[in-house]
Coordinates of C-alpha atoms and ligand atoms in Angstrom, one line a residue:
Chain A
M1 CA -17.8 -6.9 -49.2
A2 CA -15.9 -8.6 -46.5
A3 CA -17.5 -11.9 -45.3
P4 CA -18.8 -12.3 -41.7
V5 CA -16.0 -13.0 -39.1
A6 CA -16.6 -15.5 -36.3
I7 CA -14.3 -14.8 -33.3
H8 CA -13.9 -15.8 -29.7
L9 CA -13.9 -13.0 -27.1
E10 CA -12.8 -13.4 -23.5
F11 CA -12.9 -10.9 -20.7
G12 CA -11.0 -11.4 -17.4
G13 CA -9.3 -9.7 -14.5
G14 CA -12.6 -8.1 -13.6
A15 CA -13.4 -6.8 -17.0
E16 CA -16.0 -9.5 -17.2
L17 CA -18.1 -7.6 -14.5
L18 CA -18.9 -5.0 -17.2
F19 CA -20.4 -7.9 -19.3
N20 CA -22.8 -9.4 -16.7
G21 CA -19.9 -11.5 -15.3
V22 CA -19.8 -13.5 -18.6
K23 CA -16.2 -14.3 -19.5
E24 CA -16.5 -16.0 -22.8
H25 CA -18.4 -14.8 -25.9
H26 CA -18.5 -16.5 -29.3
V27 CA -19.7 -13.9 -31.7
T28 CA -20.0 -13.4 -35.4
L29 CA -19.3 -9.9 -36.8
P30 CA -21.6 -9.2 -39.7
S31 CA -20.5 -8.8 -43.2
Q32 CA -19.5 -5.2 -44.1
S33 CA -17.9 -3.3 -46.8
E34 CA -14.5 -2.8 -44.9
P35 CA -12.6 -5.6 -43.4
W36 CA -12.9 -5.8 -39.6
D37 CA -10.2 -4.3 -37.4
V38 CA -9.8 -4.1 -33.7
K39 CA -10.9 -0.5 -33.6
Q40 CA -14.3 -1.3 -35.2
L41 CA -14.5 -4.4 -32.9
L42 CA -14.3 -2.1 -29.9
V43 CA -17.3 -0.1 -31.3
W44 CA -19.2 -3.3 -31.9
I45 CA -18.5 -4.6 -28.4
Q46 CA -19.8 -1.2 -26.9
R47 CA -22.9 -1.4 -29.0
N48 CA -23.7 -5.1 -28.6
L49 CA -22.1 -6.6 -25.5
L50 CA -21.2 -4.0 -22.9
K51 CA -23.8 -3.8 -20.2
E52 CA -22.8 -0.9 -18.2
R53 CA -20.3 2.0 -17.6
P54 CA -18.6 2.0 -21.1
E55 CA -16.0 4.6 -19.7
L56 CA -14.5 1.8 -17.6
F57 CA -13.7 -0.3 -20.9
V58 CA -13.1 2.2 -23.6
Q59 CA -11.6 5.6 -23.8
G60 CA -11.6 7.5 -27.0
D61 CA -11.0 5.0 -29.8
S62 CA -9.1 2.6 -27.7
V63 CA -9.4 0.4 -24.6
R64 CA -8.9 2.1 -21.2
P65 CA -5.4 2.1 -20.1
G66 CA -4.8 -0.6 -17.8
I67 CA -6.7 -3.1 -19.9
L68 CA -4.5 -5.5 -21.6
V69 CA -5.3 -7.0 -25.1
L70 CA -4.0 -10.3 -26.4
I71 CA -4.7 -11.5 -29.9
N72 CA -4.2 -15.2 -30.2
D73 CA -2.3 -15.3 -27.1
A74 CA 0.1 -12.6 -28.1
D75 CA 0.4 -9.0 -26.9
W76 CA -1.6 -6.8 -29.3
E77 CA 1.3 -4.4 -29.3
L78 CA 3.0 -7.0 -31.5
M79 CA 0.0 -7.3 -33.8
G80 CA -0.7 -3.7 -34.7
E81 CA -3.1 -2.9 -32.0
L82 CA -6.2 -1.1 -33.3
D83 CA -5.2 -1.7 -36.8
Y84 CA -5.0 -5.6 -36.6
R85 CA -7.3 -7.1 -39.1
L86 CA -9.5 -9.8 -37.6
Q87 CA -9.3 -13.3 -39.1
D88 CA -12.0 -15.9 -38.8
Q89 CA -11.5 -17.9 -35.5
D90 CA -9.4 -15.3 -34.0
N91 CA -9.1 -15.3 -30.1
I92 CA -9.2 -11.8 -28.6
V93 CA -8.7 -11.6 -24.8
F94 CA -9.2 -8.4 -22.6
I95 CA -7.7 -8.5 -19.2
S96 CA -8.2 -5.6 -16.8
T97 CA -5.2 -5.0 -14.5
L98 CA -7.1 -2.2 -12.7
H99 CA -7.7 -2.8 -9.0
G100 CA -11.4 -2.2 -9.0
G101 CA -11.9 -3.6 -12.6
Chain B
R1 CA -2.1 18.8 -7.7
Y2 CA -0.9 15.4 -8.6
L3 CA 1.6 16.9 -11.0
S4 CA 2.9 18.9 -8.2
L5 CA 3.3 16.0 -6.2
L6 CA 5.3 14.2 -8.8
A7 CA 7.3 17.1 -9.4
G8 CA 8.4 17.1 -5.8
F9 CA 9.3 13.5 -6.0
P10 CA 13.1 12.4 -6.0
M11 CA 13.1 11.7 -9.7
C12 CA 16.2 13.8 -9.9
Q13 CA 18.0 11.0 -8.3
V14 CA 17.1 8.7 -11.2
D15 CA 20.0 7.5 -13.2
E16 CA 20.8 9.1 -16.5
D17 CA 19.6 6.3 -18.6
Y18 CA 16.1 6.6 -17.2
H19 CA 15.8 9.8 -19.2
D20 CA 15.7 7.9 -22.4
E21 CA 13.1 5.5 -21.2
L22 CA 11.1 8.5 -19.8
E23 CA 10.6 9.9 -23.2
R24 CA 7.2 9.7 -24.6
A25 CA 6.5 6.3 -26.3
G26 CA 6.7 7.0 -29.9
A27 CA 5.2 5.0 -32.8
P28 CA 6.4 1.6 -31.5
S29 CA 8.6 -0.2 -34.0
V30 CA 8.2 -3.5 -32.2
S31 CA 10.4 -6.3 -33.2
K32 CA 8.5 -9.5 -33.7
Q33 CA 11.4 -11.7 -32.6
C34 CA 12.4 -12.5 -29.1
V35 CA 15.2 -10.4 -27.9
K36 CA 16.6 -13.1 -25.8
C37 CA 16.7 -16.4 -27.8
K38 CA 16.6 -14.5 -31.1
E39 CA 14.6 -17.2 -32.7
A40 CA 11.2 -17.6 -31.5
T41 CA 8.3 -15.3 -32.3
A42 CA 7.7 -12.7 -29.5
A43 CA 4.5 -13.1 -27.4
V44 CA 4.9 -10.2 -24.9
V45 CA 6.3 -6.7 -25.0
I46 CA 7.6 -6.0 -21.4
R47 CA 9.1 -2.6 -22.0
V48 CA 9.6 -0.8 -25.2
G49 CA 12.0 -2.8 -27.3
D50 CA 11.9 -5.8 -24.9
T51 CA 9.9 -8.6 -26.6
F52 CA 10.1 -12.1 -25.3
C53 CA 8.8 -15.4 -26.6
R54 CA 6.7 -17.6 -24.5
G55 CA 9.5 -19.7 -23.2
C56 CA 11.9 -16.9 -22.4
F57 CA 9.3 -14.9 -20.8
K58 CA 8.5 -17.8 -18.4
E59 CA 12.2 -18.1 -17.6
Y60 CA 12.6 -14.5 -17.1
F61 CA 9.6 -14.4 -14.8
I62 CA 10.7 -17.4 -12.7
H63 CA 14.3 -16.1 -12.4
K64 CA 13.1 -12.7 -11.1
F65 CA 11.3 -14.3 -8.3
R66 CA 14.2 -16.4 -7.1
A67 CA 16.6 -13.5 -7.7
M68 CA 14.5 -11.2 -5.5
L69 CA 14.4 -13.6 -2.6
G70 CA 18.1 -14.6 -3.1
K71 CA 19.4 -10.9 -3.2
N72 CA 17.5 -9.9 0.0
R73 CA 18.5 -12.8 2.0
I74 CA 15.7 -12.3 4.4
I75 CA 14.0 -15.7 4.5
F76 CA 16.0 -18.4 6.1
P77 CA 16.0 -22.1 5.3
G78 CA 13.1 -23.9 7.1
E79 CA 11.5 -20.6 8.2
K80 CA 7.6 -20.6 8.3
V81 CA 6.4 -18.1 5.7
L82 CA 2.7 -17.2 5.4
L83 CA 1.6 -16.1 2.0
A84 CA -1.3 -13.7 2.0
V85 CA -3.4 -14.5 -1.0
S86 CA -6.5 -12.3 -1.9
G87 CA -7.5 -14.3 -4.9
G88 CA -6.2 -11.4 -7.1
P89 CA -3.8 -12.1 -10.0
S90 CA -0.7 -10.8 -8.1
S91 CA -0.9 -12.8 -5.0
C92 CA -2.1 -16.0 -6.9
S93 CA 1.0 -15.5 -9.1
M94 CA 3.1 -15.3 -6.0
L95 CA 1.7 -18.5 -4.8
S96 CA 2.4 -20.3 -8.1
Q97 CA 6.1 -18.9 -7.9
V98 CA 6.5 -20.5 -4.5
Q99 CA 5.1 -23.7 -5.7
E100 CA 7.3 -23.6 -8.7
G101 CA 10.4 -22.7 -6.4
L102 CA 9.7 -25.6 -4.1
S103 CA 9.5 -28.0 -6.9
Q104 CA 12.9 -27.1 -8.4
N105 CA 16.0 -29.4 -8.2
A106 CA 18.3 -29.1 -5.2
H107 CA 20.5 -26.0 -5.9
K108 CA 17.7 -23.8 -7.0
K109 CA 15.1 -24.9 -4.7
L110 CA 13.5 -22.5 -2.3
R111 CA 13.8 -23.9 1.3
F112 CA 11.2 -22.3 3.5
S113 CA 7.9 -23.9 4.6
P114 CA 4.9 -22.0 3.2
G115 CA 1.4 -21.6 4.5
I116 CA -1.6 -19.5 3.0
V117 CA -3.9 -17.1 4.5
F118 CA -7.0 -15.6 2.8
I119 CA -9.0 -12.9 4.5
D120 CA -12.6 -13.0 3.6
E121 CA -13.7 -9.4 3.4
G122 CA -17.2 -10.2 2.0
G123 CA -18.7 -8.8 5.3
A124 CA -17.1 -5.3 4.7
V125 CA -17.9 -5.2 0.9
G126 CA -21.5 -6.3 1.2
Q127 CA -21.3 -9.9 -0.2
S128 CA -24.1 -12.2 0.9
A129 CA -23.4 -15.2 3.1
E130 CA -24.0 -17.4 0.0
E131 CA -21.6 -15.4 -2.2
R132 CA -18.9 -15.6 0.5
R133 CA -19.3 -19.3 0.8
R134 CA -19.0 -19.6 -3.0
T135 CA -15.8 -17.5 -3.1
A136 CA -14.2 -19.3 -0.2
A137 CA -15.0 -22.7 -1.9
E138 CA -13.3 -21.6 -5.1
L139 CA -10.2 -20.5 -3.2
E140 CA -10.3 -23.5 -1.1
A141 CA -9.9 -25.7 -4.2
V142 CA -7.1 -23.6 -5.4
F143 CA -5.3 -23.8 -2.0
K144 CA -5.9 -27.6 -1.6
A145 CA -4.2 -28.1 -5.0
T146 CA -1.0 -26.6 -3.6
G147 CA -0.8 -29.1 -0.6
F148 CA 0.2 -26.2 1.7
P149 CA -1.6 -25.6 5.0
F150 CA -4.1 -22.8 4.7
H151 CA -6.2 -20.6 6.8
I152 CA -9.5 -18.9 5.6
V153 CA -10.3 -16.1 8.0
P154 CA -13.3 -13.8 7.9
L155 CA -12.4 -10.1 8.3
E156 CA -15.0 -10.0 11.2
K157 CA -12.3 -11.8 13.3
V158 CA -10.5 -8.4 13.7
L159 CA -13.2 -7.3 15.9
D160 CA -12.2 -10.1 18.3
L161 CA -8.5 -9.4 18.6
P162 CA -7.2 -8.5 21.9
S163 CA -5.7 -5.0 22.0
K164 CA -2.3 -6.3 22.9
V165 CA -2.1 -8.1 19.5
L166 CA -2.8 -5.0 17.7
M167 CA 0.2 -3.3 19.2
A168 CA 3.4 -3.4 17.5
A169 CA 5.3 -6.1 19.4
P170 CA 9.0 -5.4 19.8
S171 CA 11.0 -7.8 17.9
P172 CA 12.0 -10.9 19.8
S173 CA 15.4 -9.7 20.7
E174 CA 14.1 -6.6 22.4
Q175 CA 11.5 -8.3 24.6
P176 CA 11.1 -11.5 26.6
A177 CA 9.2 -13.7 24.2
G178 CA 6.6 -14.6 26.8
A179 CA 4.6 -11.4 26.8
Y180 CA 3.2 -11.8 23.4
K181 CA 2.4 -15.4 23.7
T182 CA 0.7 -14.8 26.9
A183 CA -1.5 -12.2 25.3
V184 CA -2.4 -14.6 22.5
G185 CA -2.9 -17.4 24.9
H186 CA -5.4 -15.3 26.8
F187 CA -7.0 -14.5 23.6
L188 CA -7.3 -18.0 22.5
Q189 CA -8.7 -19.2 25.8
S190 CA -11.2 -16.4 26.2
S191 CA -12.6 -17.1 22.6
S192 CA -12.5 -20.8 22.7
S193 CA -16.0 -21.1 23.8
S194 CA -17.1 -19.3 20.6
S195 CA -18.1 -21.8 17.9
S196 CA -16.2 -19.9 15.1
C197 CA -13.0 -19.2 16.9
V198 CA -9.7 -19.1 14.9
T199 CA -8.1 -22.1 16.5
Q200 CA -11.0 -24.5 15.8
Q201 CA -11.1 -23.3 12.2
E202 CA -7.4 -23.9 11.8
E203 CA -7.7 -27.5 13.3
K204 CA -10.0 -28.1 10.4
E205 CA -7.4 -26.8 8.2
S206 CA -9.4 -23.7 7.5
S207 CA -13.0 -24.7 6.5
L208 CA -15.3 -22.1 5.0
P209 CA -15.8 -18.8 7.0
D210 CA -18.2 -19.4 9.7
V211 CA -19.0 -16.0 11.2
Q212 CA -21.0 -15.2 14.3
E213 CA -24.1 -13.5 13.1
S214 CA -23.7 -10.5 15.2
S215 CA -20.2 -9.8 13.9
T216 CA -21.0 -8.9 10.4
P217 CA -23.4 -6.1 11.2
L218 CA -20.9 -4.6 13.6
L219 CA -18.2 -4.7 10.9
Q220 CA -20.7 -3.1 8.4
R221 CA -21.5 -0.4 10.9
L222 CA -17.9 0.2 11.4
M223 CA -17.3 0.5 7.7
A224 CA -20.5 2.6 7.3
S225 CA -19.3 5.0 10.0
V226 CA -16.6 6.2 7.5
E227 CA -18.1 8.6 5.1
T228 CA -15.7 8.8 2.1
L229 CA -14.5 5.8 -0.1
T230 CA -11.0 7.1 0.4
A231 CA -11.2 6.8 4.2
R232 CA -13.0 3.4 4.0
E233 CA -10.4 1.9 1.7
D234 CA -7.7 3.1 4.2
L235 CA -9.6 1.6 7.2
L236 CA -10.2 -1.7 5.3
S237 CA -6.5 -2.1 4.5
T238 CA -5.5 -1.3 8.1
L239 CA -8.0 -3.9 9.4
R240 CA -6.8 -6.5 6.9
Q241 CA -3.2 -5.9 7.8
H242 CA -3.9 -6.4 11.5
L243 CA -5.7 -9.7 10.9
L244 CA -2.9 -10.9 8.6
V245 CA -0.3 -10.1 11.1
H246 CA -2.3 -11.7 13.8
T247 CA -2.8 -14.9 11.9
A248 CA 0.9 -15.1 11.2
R249 CA 1.7 -14.6 14.9
S250 CA -0.8 -17.0 16.3
E251 CA 0.2 -19.7 13.8
G252 CA 3.9 -19.3 14.3
Y253 CA 5.0 -17.7 11.0
S254 CA 7.8 -15.2 11.3
K255 CA 7.4 -13.8 7.7
L256 CA 4.3 -12.6 5.9
M257 CA 4.5 -12.5 2.2
L258 CA 2.3 -9.9 0.4
G259 CA 1.6 -10.0 -3.3
D260 CA 1.9 -6.3 -4.1
S261 CA 3.2 -5.7 -7.7
C262 CA 5.2 -2.7 -8.7
T263 CA 2.3 -1.2 -10.4
R264 CA 0.2 -1.6 -7.1
L265 CA 3.1 -0.2 -5.0
A266 CA 3.5 2.9 -7.4
V267 CA -0.3 3.7 -6.8
K268 CA 0.0 3.0 -3.1
L269 CA 3.1 5.2 -2.9
L270 CA 1.5 8.2 -4.5
S271 CA -1.8 7.7 -2.7
S272 CA 0.1 7.3 0.6
I273 CA 1.5 10.8 0.1
S274 CA -2.0 12.2 -0.7
L275 CA -3.3 10.4 2.5
G276 CA -0.7 11.9 4.6
R277 CA 1.1 8.6 5.0
G278 CA 4.2 10.0 3.2
A279 CA 6.5 9.3 6.2
Q280 CA 5.8 5.6 6.2
L281 CA 6.4 5.2 2.5
A282 CA 9.6 3.2 2.9
Q283 CA 7.8 0.8 5.2
D284 CA 4.6 0.6 3.0
T285 CA 6.3 -0.1 -0.2
G286 CA 9.8 -1.5 0.4
F287 CA 10.8 -5.1 0.1
S288 CA 10.6 -5.8 3.7
D289 CA 8.8 -4.1 6.5
S290 CA 9.7 -4.8 10.1
R291 CA 7.3 -2.4 11.9
F292 CA 5.4 -5.3 13.5
G293 CA 8.6 -6.6 15.1
D294 CA 8.3 -10.3 15.4
V295 CA 6.5 -10.7 12.0
T296 CA 8.3 -9.2 9.0
L297 CA 6.3 -8.4 5.9
V298 CA 8.0 -9.2 2.6
R299 CA 6.9 -8.1 -0.9
P300 CA 8.6 -10.4 -3.4
M301 CA 6.3 -9.4 -6.3
R302 CA 7.4 -5.7 -6.2
D303 CA 9.6 -6.1 -9.4
Y304 CA 6.7 -7.3 -11.5
S305 CA 4.3 -5.1 -13.3
A306 CA 0.7 -5.8 -13.4
K307 CA 1.0 -6.5 -17.1
E308 CA 3.8 -9.1 -16.6
I309 CA 1.6 -10.8 -14.0
A310 CA -1.5 -10.8 -16.0
F311 CA 0.4 -12.2 -19.1
Y312 CA 2.1 -14.9 -17.0
N313 CA -1.1 -16.0 -15.4
R314 CA -2.9 -16.1 -18.8
L315 CA -0.2 -18.0 -20.6
F316 CA 0.7 -20.4 -17.9
S317 CA -2.9 -21.0 -16.5
V318 CA -2.4 -19.6 -13.1
P319 CA -5.8 -19.6 -11.4
S320 CA -7.1 -16.4 -9.8
V321 CA -10.5 -15.6 -8.4
S322 CA -12.2 -12.2 -9.0
I323 CA -13.6 -10.9 -5.8
P324 CA -15.7 -7.6 -5.6
S325 CA -14.0 -5.0 -3.5
L326 CA -15.2 -1.7 -2.0
D327 CA -14.3 0.1 -5.2
T328 CA -15.5 -2.4 -7.8
K329 CA -16.9 -0.6 -10.8
A330 CA -16.5 2.6 -9.0
P331 CA -15.9 5.7 -11.2
E332 CA -12.4 6.8 -11.6
K333 CA -12.7 9.7 -9.2
A334 CA -14.4 7.9 -6.4
S335 CA -11.4 7.9 -4.1
I336 CA -7.9 9.1 -3.8
Q337 CA -6.7 5.6 -4.3
R338 CA -8.8 5.1 -7.6
L339 CA -7.8 8.7 -8.8
T340 CA -4.1 7.9 -8.3
E341 CA -4.5 4.5 -10.0
S342 CA -5.9 6.0 -13.1
F343 CA -3.5 8.7 -13.0
V344 CA -0.5 6.3 -12.8
I345 CA -1.8 4.0 -15.5
K346 CA -2.7 6.8 -18.0
L347 CA 0.8 8.3 -17.4
Q348 CA 2.2 4.7 -17.9
A349 CA 0.4 4.4 -21.3
D350 CA 2.3 7.5 -22.5
F351 CA 5.6 7.2 -20.5
P352 CA 6.2 3.5 -20.3
S353 CA 8.8 3.7 -17.5
T354 CA 6.5 5.7 -15.1
V355 CA 5.8 2.9 -12.8
S356 CA 9.3 1.6 -12.5
T357 CA 10.6 5.1 -11.9
I358 CA 8.1 5.8 -9.2
Y359 CA 8.7 2.6 -7.2
R360 CA 12.5 2.6 -7.7
S361 CA 12.6 5.8 -5.9
V362 CA 11.4 4.1 -2.8
P363 CA 14.9 3.0 -1.7
N364 CA 15.9 6.6 -2.0
L365 CA 13.5 7.8 0.7
P366 CA 15.1 7.8 4.1
E367 CA 13.9 5.1 6.4
L368 CA 14.1 6.1 9.9
N369 CA 16.9 4.3 11.7
R370 CA 15.4 1.7 13.8
T371 CA 17.8 1.9 16.8
F372 CA 16.3 5.3 17.6
Y373 CA 13.0 3.8 18.6
N374 CA 13.5 2.6 22.0
P375 CA 10.8 2.4 23.2
R376 CA 9.1 2.6 19.9
P377 CA 5.8 4.4 20.2
C378 CA 3.6 3.7 17.3
C379 CA 0.2 4.7 15.8
S380 CA -2.3 2.4 17.5
V381 CA -4.3 2.0 14.4
C382 CA -1.7 1.3 11.6
A383 CA 1.3 0.5 13.8
Y384 CA 3.4 3.1 11.9
T385 CA 6.3 3.8 14.2
S386 CA 7.1 7.4 15.0
F387 CA 10.5 8.9 15.4
N388 CA 11.2 9.4 19.2
G389 CA 7.6 10.0 19.7
V390 CA 7.2 12.6 17.0
F391 CA 5.2 11.8 13.8
W392 CA 6.7 13.8 11.0
V393 CA 4.1 14.7 8.6
R394 CA 4.3 16.7 5.4
T395 CA 0.9 18.2 4.3
C396 CA 0.0 18.8 0.8
D397 CA -1.5 22.2 1.5
E398 CA 1.0 23.8 3.7
Q399 CA 4.2 22.5 2.1
A400 CA 5.7 22.4 5.5
A401 CA 6.7 19.6 7.7
V402 CA 4.3 19.5 10.6
R403 CA 5.7 18.3 13.9
Y404 CA 3.0 16.4 15.8
R405 CA 3.9 15.2 19.2
A406 CA 1.5 13.2 21.3
P407 CA 1.2 14.2 24.9
E408 CA 4.0 12.8 27.1
T409 CA 1.7 11.1 29.4
A410 CA -0.5 9.6 26.7
D411 CA -1.3 6.0 26.9
V412 CA 0.2 4.5 23.7
R413 CA -3.2 3.4 22.6
T414 CA -4.3 6.9 22.2
L415 CA -1.4 7.7 19.8
L416 CA -2.4 8.2 16.3
C417 CA -0.5 9.0 13.2
Y418 CA -1.6 12.0 11.1
S419 CA -3.2 9.9 8.5
C420 CA -5.2 7.7 10.9
Q421 CA -6.4 11.0 12.4
L422 CA -7.7 12.0 9.0
T423 CA -9.6 8.7 8.6
I424 CA -11.0 9.0 11.9
K425 CA -11.9 12.7 11.5
D426 CA -14.0 11.4 8.6
M427 CA -15.8 8.9 10.8
V428 CA -16.6 11.8 13.3
S429 CA -17.9 14.0 10.7
Q430 CA -20.6 11.6 9.8
S431 CA -21.6 10.1 13.0
P432 CA -21.7 11.9 16.2
C433 CA -20.1 9.2 18.4
T434 CA -20.3 10.9 21.7
A435 CA -21.5 8.7 24.4
A436 CA -25.0 9.4 23.2
G437 CA -23.9 8.9 19.6
S438 CA -22.4 5.6 20.5
A439 CA -25.8 4.5 21.8
L440 CA -27.3 5.6 18.5
L441 CA -24.7 3.7 16.7
F442 CA -25.4 0.5 18.6
P443 CA -29.1 0.9 19.6
K444 CA -30.2 -2.4 20.9
S445 CA -26.8 -3.8 21.7
T446 CA -26.7 -7.1 23.5
Q447 CA -24.1 -7.9 26.0
E448 CA -22.0 -9.6 23.4
E449 CA -22.3 -6.6 21.1
K450 CA -21.2 -4.3 23.9
R451 CA -18.3 -6.4 24.6
K452 CA -17.2 -6.1 20.9
H453 CA -17.9 -2.4 20.9
V454 CA -15.3 -2.1 23.5
L455 CA -12.9 -4.1 21.5
V456 CA -13.7 -1.9 18.5
Q457 CA -12.8 1.1 20.7
V458 CA -9.5 -0.4 21.5
C459 CA -9.0 -1.2 17.8
C460 CA -10.1 2.1 16.7
P461 CA -9.1 4.7 19.3
L462 CA -11.4 7.0 17.5
F463 CA -14.4 5.5 19.1
R464 CA -12.8 5.6 22.4
E465 CA -11.9 9.2 22.2
L466 CA -15.3 9.9 21.0
V467 CA -17.0 8.2 23.9
E468 CA -14.7 9.9 26.3
K469 CA -15.8 13.4 25.1
Ligands
LIG1 ZN1 13.0 -16.5 -26.8
LIG2 ZN1 -1.8 5.4 11.8

């Protein structure tokens, strides 16, 4: 069993509008058999945080193209993207670059 | 349909080395080291294989801005330059780059004199007065921190513009400078009795938008008379542009800086084609745009992708303000503009050089030689200049260039380009604006409203044409 993970989530560039306008969320992901990765985080966000129009945030397994992801202030492309294993106290930021966000 | 549009695009002129970049992004073998200093850990991936650390990214970003202005040599020392800031990431980033440039030491310093304009579009996108005040206050704080003069102008002001201001004024060399100033002078005089006139606002160095109550419903009716989101977005961007140019003129700025990023321009470019604005591509998306004659539009952010801008703003705490727009939370297929955006962004995800390839093809498109427009007839809505009175239009359906000539005797104000005709046709299809229809549209109009209605007619010849029929 992997221990619960406490992380800090941030939404910006208009992506926060899909979360009732709330930009910052401190959340604790529950203990589960597998370690948490970003792919599972996206599923968790959809089930627990996303207020409306999931298709404007996720597409397939990943984030919608045009939404940038930063893990601890670094491009997620450098961190393994969906496969990145979340650590306690990680800071994950989603920034929409889409006009209508 | 979009694929066929792309296929017709002058990608064939693209250099050989683009072909490698155009290949599908494979499993990225991203280096974790900065490619520039080869020391620090990378923080940003700009293109495949280009990974920068925080410090080198900052240097690269700042250098690109200065290089863009330096290369084009279009802004002169001491010139008054008006920065159009919408509150979005790209224009706020532009503002921070100008601040950065002015704070540099002597030999790198930018030497123009900047001002800021924000157009408050709350009335057109359905924000309440309270929300508009809050947004304006948030932006005012950002603007005040720069120390630059700034102007916060409600979009409703566009309804008050004298028709002469909406026309493309010939550039100063072609025309006695007095004519335009006289028009503006008349405008300022005639509106100085109104409590919310532009001059008074600016004396107070902007202040919050203070809109005459009757203007907002009028603007809303104008927007509502357009049926599709596509046409409404097109109309809004036209109105915004008029007001930006007008503010620049009346405040004595000769350059207007817009914050369009290359991602934005690629979307604009492709949607322009779909909207029938293909012929004005070079003007709409190039580095500089001189269609308004005495005010030149400049786009210094056109070499930055939306991603670079978002990263810079995040890593270096550039403030921006999210403001709802017409299409906020709209589904992907709500309008041609939205559809194009998601098309470009999706393509970009698989083919990372999509955006740069699209927008780099702009300089390859022919810009009509300006010396031929004398006099320069232009579309009275978007001020797109025609070629010897002929608007060349390539339609998507017929695959043929359609030659559209306005009647010889036509008043310039009745001239419309093909695309504006489409927008206006969309308005017609929804609201029967015959003389009777116009009465329906403005049922209990007061004298003041009627006056504005007349101005709307001038501003949107559609109304005029309809009323005449
Ligand atoms: Zn470096
Ligand atoms: Zn037009």
